[in-house]
Coordinates of C-alpha atoms in Angstrom, one line a residue:
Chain M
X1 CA -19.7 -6.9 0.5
X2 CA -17.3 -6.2 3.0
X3 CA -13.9 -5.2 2.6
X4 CA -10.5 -5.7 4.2
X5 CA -11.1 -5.9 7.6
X6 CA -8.1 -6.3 10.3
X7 CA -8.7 -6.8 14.1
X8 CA -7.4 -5.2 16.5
X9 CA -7.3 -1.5 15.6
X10 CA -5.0 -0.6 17.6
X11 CA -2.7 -2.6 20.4
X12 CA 0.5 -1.6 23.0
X13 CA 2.4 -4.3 23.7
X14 CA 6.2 -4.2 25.7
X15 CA 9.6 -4.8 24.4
X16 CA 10.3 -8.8 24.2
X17 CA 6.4 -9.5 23.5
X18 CA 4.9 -11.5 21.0
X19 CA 2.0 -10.0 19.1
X20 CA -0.7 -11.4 16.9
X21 CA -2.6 -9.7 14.1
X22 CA -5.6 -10.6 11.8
X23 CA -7.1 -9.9 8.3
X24 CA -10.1 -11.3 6.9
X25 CA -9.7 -10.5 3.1
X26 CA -12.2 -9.1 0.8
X27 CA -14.9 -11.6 -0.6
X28 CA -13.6 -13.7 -3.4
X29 CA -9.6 -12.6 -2.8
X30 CA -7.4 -15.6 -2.3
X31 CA -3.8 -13.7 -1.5
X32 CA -3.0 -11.6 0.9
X33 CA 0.0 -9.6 1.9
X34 CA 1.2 -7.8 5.2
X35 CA 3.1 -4.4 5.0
X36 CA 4.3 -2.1 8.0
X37 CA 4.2 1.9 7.6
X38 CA 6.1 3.3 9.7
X39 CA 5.2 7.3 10.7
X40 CA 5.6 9.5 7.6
X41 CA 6.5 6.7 5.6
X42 CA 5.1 4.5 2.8
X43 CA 4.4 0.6 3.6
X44 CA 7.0 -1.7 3.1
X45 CA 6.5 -5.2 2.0
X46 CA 6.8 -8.1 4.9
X47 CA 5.4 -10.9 2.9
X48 CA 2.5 -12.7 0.9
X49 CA 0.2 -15.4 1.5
X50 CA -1.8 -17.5 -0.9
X51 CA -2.8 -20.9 -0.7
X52 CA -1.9 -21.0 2.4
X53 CA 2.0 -20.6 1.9
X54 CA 4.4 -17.8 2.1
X55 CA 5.3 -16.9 -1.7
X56 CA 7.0 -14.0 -1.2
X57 CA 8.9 -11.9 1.5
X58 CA 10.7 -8.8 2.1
X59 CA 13.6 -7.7 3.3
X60 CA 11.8 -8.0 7.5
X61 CA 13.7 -10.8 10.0
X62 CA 12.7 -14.0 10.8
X63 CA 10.7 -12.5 14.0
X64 CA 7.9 -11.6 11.2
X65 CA 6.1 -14.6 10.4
X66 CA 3.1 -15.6 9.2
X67 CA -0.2 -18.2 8.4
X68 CA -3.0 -18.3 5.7
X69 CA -5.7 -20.4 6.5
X70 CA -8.3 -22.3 4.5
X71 CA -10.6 -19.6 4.1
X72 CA -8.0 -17.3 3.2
X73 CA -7.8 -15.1 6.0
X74 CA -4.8 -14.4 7.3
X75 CA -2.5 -13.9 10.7
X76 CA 0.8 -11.8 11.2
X77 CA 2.8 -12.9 14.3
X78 CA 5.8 -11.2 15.3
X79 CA 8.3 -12.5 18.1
X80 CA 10.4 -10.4 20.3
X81 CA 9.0 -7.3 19.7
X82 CA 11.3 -4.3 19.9
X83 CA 10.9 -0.7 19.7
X84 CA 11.2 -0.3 16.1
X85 CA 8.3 -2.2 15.3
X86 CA 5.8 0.5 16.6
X87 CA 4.0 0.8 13.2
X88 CA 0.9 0.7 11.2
X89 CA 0.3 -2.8 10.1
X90 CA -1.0 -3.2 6.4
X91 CA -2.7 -6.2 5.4
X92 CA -3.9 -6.2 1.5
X93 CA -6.0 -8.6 0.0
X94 CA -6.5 -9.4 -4.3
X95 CA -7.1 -12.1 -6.6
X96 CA -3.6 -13.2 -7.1
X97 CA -3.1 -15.2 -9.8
X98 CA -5.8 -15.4 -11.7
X99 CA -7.0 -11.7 -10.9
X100 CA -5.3 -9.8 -14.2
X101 CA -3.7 -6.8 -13.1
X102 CA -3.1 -6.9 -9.4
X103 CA -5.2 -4.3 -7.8
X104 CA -4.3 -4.7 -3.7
X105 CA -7.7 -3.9 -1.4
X106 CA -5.9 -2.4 1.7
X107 CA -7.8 -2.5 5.3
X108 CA -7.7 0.3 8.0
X109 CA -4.8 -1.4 9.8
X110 CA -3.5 -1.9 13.5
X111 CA -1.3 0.4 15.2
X112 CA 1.0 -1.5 17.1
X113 CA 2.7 0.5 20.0
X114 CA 5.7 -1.2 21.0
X115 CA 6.9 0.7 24.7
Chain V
X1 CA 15.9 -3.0 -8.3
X2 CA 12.3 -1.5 -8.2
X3 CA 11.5 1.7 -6.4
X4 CA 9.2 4.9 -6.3
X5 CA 10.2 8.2 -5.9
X6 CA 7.7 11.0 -5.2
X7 CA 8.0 15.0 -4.6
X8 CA 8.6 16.1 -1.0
X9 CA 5.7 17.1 0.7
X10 CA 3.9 18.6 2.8
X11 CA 1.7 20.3 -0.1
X12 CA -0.6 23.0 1.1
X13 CA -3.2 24.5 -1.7
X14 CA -5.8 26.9 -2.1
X15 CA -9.4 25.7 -2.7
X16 CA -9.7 25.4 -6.8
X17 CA -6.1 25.6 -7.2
X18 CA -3.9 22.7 -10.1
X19 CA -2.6 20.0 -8.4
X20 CA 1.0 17.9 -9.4
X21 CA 2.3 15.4 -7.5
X22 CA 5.4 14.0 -9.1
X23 CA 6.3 10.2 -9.2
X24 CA 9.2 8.3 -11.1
X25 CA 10.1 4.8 -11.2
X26 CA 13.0 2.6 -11.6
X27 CA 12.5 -0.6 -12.5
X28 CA 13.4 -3.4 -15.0
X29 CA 10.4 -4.7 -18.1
X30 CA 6.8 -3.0 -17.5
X31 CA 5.4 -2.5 -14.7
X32 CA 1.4 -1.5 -13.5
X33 CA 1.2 1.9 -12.0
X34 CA -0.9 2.9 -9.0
X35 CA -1.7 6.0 -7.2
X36 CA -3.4 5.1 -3.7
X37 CA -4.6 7.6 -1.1
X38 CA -5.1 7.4 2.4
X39 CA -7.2 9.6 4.9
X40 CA -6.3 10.6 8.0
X41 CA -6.8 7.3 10.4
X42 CA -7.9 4.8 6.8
X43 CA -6.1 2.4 5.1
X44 CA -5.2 2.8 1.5
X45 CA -7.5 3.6 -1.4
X46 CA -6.9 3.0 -4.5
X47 CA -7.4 6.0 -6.6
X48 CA -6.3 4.8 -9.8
X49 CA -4.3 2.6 -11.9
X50 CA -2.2 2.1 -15.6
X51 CA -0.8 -1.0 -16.6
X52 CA 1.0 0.1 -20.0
X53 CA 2.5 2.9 -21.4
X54 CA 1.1 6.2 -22.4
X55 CA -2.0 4.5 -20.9
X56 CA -3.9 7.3 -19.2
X57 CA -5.8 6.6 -15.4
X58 CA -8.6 9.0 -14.2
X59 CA -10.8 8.9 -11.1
X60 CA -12.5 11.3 -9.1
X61 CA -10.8 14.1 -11.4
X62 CA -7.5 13.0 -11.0
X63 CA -5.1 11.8 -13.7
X64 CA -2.4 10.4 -14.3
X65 CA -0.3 9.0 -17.5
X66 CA 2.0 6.2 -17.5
X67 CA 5.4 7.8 -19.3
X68 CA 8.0 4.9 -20.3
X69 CA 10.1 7.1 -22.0
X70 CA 10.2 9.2 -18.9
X71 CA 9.6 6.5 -16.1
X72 CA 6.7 9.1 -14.5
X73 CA 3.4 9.0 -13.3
X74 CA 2.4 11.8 -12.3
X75 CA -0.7 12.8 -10.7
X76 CA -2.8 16.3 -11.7
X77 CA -6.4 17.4 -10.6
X78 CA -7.2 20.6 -12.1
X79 CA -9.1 22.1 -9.2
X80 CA -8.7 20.7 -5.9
X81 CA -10.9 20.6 -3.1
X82 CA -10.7 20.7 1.3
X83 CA -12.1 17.2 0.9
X84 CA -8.7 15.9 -1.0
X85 CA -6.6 16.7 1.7
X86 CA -5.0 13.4 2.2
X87 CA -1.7 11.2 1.5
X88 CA -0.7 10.1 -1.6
X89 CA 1.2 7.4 -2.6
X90 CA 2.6 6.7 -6.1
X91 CA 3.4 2.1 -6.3
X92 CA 4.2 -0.2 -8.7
X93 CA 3.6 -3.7 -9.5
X94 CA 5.9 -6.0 -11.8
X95 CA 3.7 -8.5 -12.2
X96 CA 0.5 -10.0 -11.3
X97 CA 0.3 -11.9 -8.2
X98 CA 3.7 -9.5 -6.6
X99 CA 4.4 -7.4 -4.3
X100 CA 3.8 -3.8 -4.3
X101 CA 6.6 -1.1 -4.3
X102 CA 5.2 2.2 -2.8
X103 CA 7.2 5.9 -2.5
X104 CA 7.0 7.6 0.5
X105 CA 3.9 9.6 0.3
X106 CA 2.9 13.4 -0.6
X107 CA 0.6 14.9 2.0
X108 CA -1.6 17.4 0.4
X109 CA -3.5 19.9 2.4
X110 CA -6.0 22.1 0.5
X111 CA -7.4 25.3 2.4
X112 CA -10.6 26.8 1.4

């Protein structure tokens, strides 16, 4: 059964840039939400996905947007990149809803260099 | 609002030696507890979980109690080993189905 898994691993990209990442969630999970760690820090929340709508989001711009798609896998776009993006991107996958207690399956994450 | 504090790290420990890693909480009704752990160049694991008070988590040797009256949850491993040497992060969830508060992080580096 494979886990959380987010493509790419890691990606440089130049101020004013538009990036795109991807998480294919854990078998059976139908939410998923983004974070971004920044170094020596713990993630913070961007936003969550499930059934293919944004139902919750941080305290992150308008430049940080989002899609869920059918099969519940997930993208994480953001616009205009600037320096202070350079992070590790989080994306966490879990039953949502009807899951109990909501135990988030984290992936290894994409290290976005931002130069 | 809701938010995690943890102890200041870097943590360096001898091989065998009691672990603590301190973690309060602020936050409003009850929330689930979490203590997740990440390896150099991984994502987070979970390492284990209460979703009530005075409930007590455990995995791998570590432990951890959920403390209302206190708002802790810290985390203790008796005897430590060079394979623990890892990140720690202490989280919290209000509810099911939201998002995830998490502290900072303790590094913990054990020498053998």
């Amino acid at each position: 059964d494979a886990g959380v898994t987010q493509s790419p691993t890691h990606l440089i990209k130049t101020r004013g840039q538009q990036v795109t990442l991807r998480c294919s969630p854990k078998s059976g999970h139908d939410t998923v939400s983004w974070y971004q760690q920044a170094l020596g820090q713990g993630p913070q929340f961007i936003f969550q996905y499930y059934e293919e709508e944004e139902r919750q989001r941080g305290n992150f711009p308008d430049r940080f947007s989002g899609h869920q798609f059918p099969n519940y896998s997930s993208e994480l776009n953001v616009n205009a990149l600037l320096l202070g993006d350079s992070a590790l991107y989080l994306c966490a996958s879990s039953l949502g809803l009807a899951g109990g207690v909501d135990i988030q399956y984290f992936g290894a994450g994409t290290r976005l260099s931002v130069l | 609002g809701n938010s995690v504090t943890q102890m200041e790290g870097p943590v360096t420990l001898s091989e065998e030696a009691f672990l603590t890693i301190n973690c309060t909480y602020t936050a409003t009704g009850y929330p689930s507890l979490f203590w997740y752990v990440q390896y150099p160049g991984e994502g987070l694991q979970l390492l284990l979980k209460a979703t009530k008070a005075d409930d007590k988590g455990s995995n791998k040797g570590f432990e951890a109690t959920y403390r209302k009256e206190t708002t802790s949850f810290h985390l203790e491993k008796g005897s430590v080993q060079v394979s623990d040497s890892a990140v720690y992060f202490c989280a919290l969830s209000k509810n099911t189905g939201n998002q995830f508060y998490f502290g900072t992080g303790t590094s913990l580096t054990v020498i053998p």
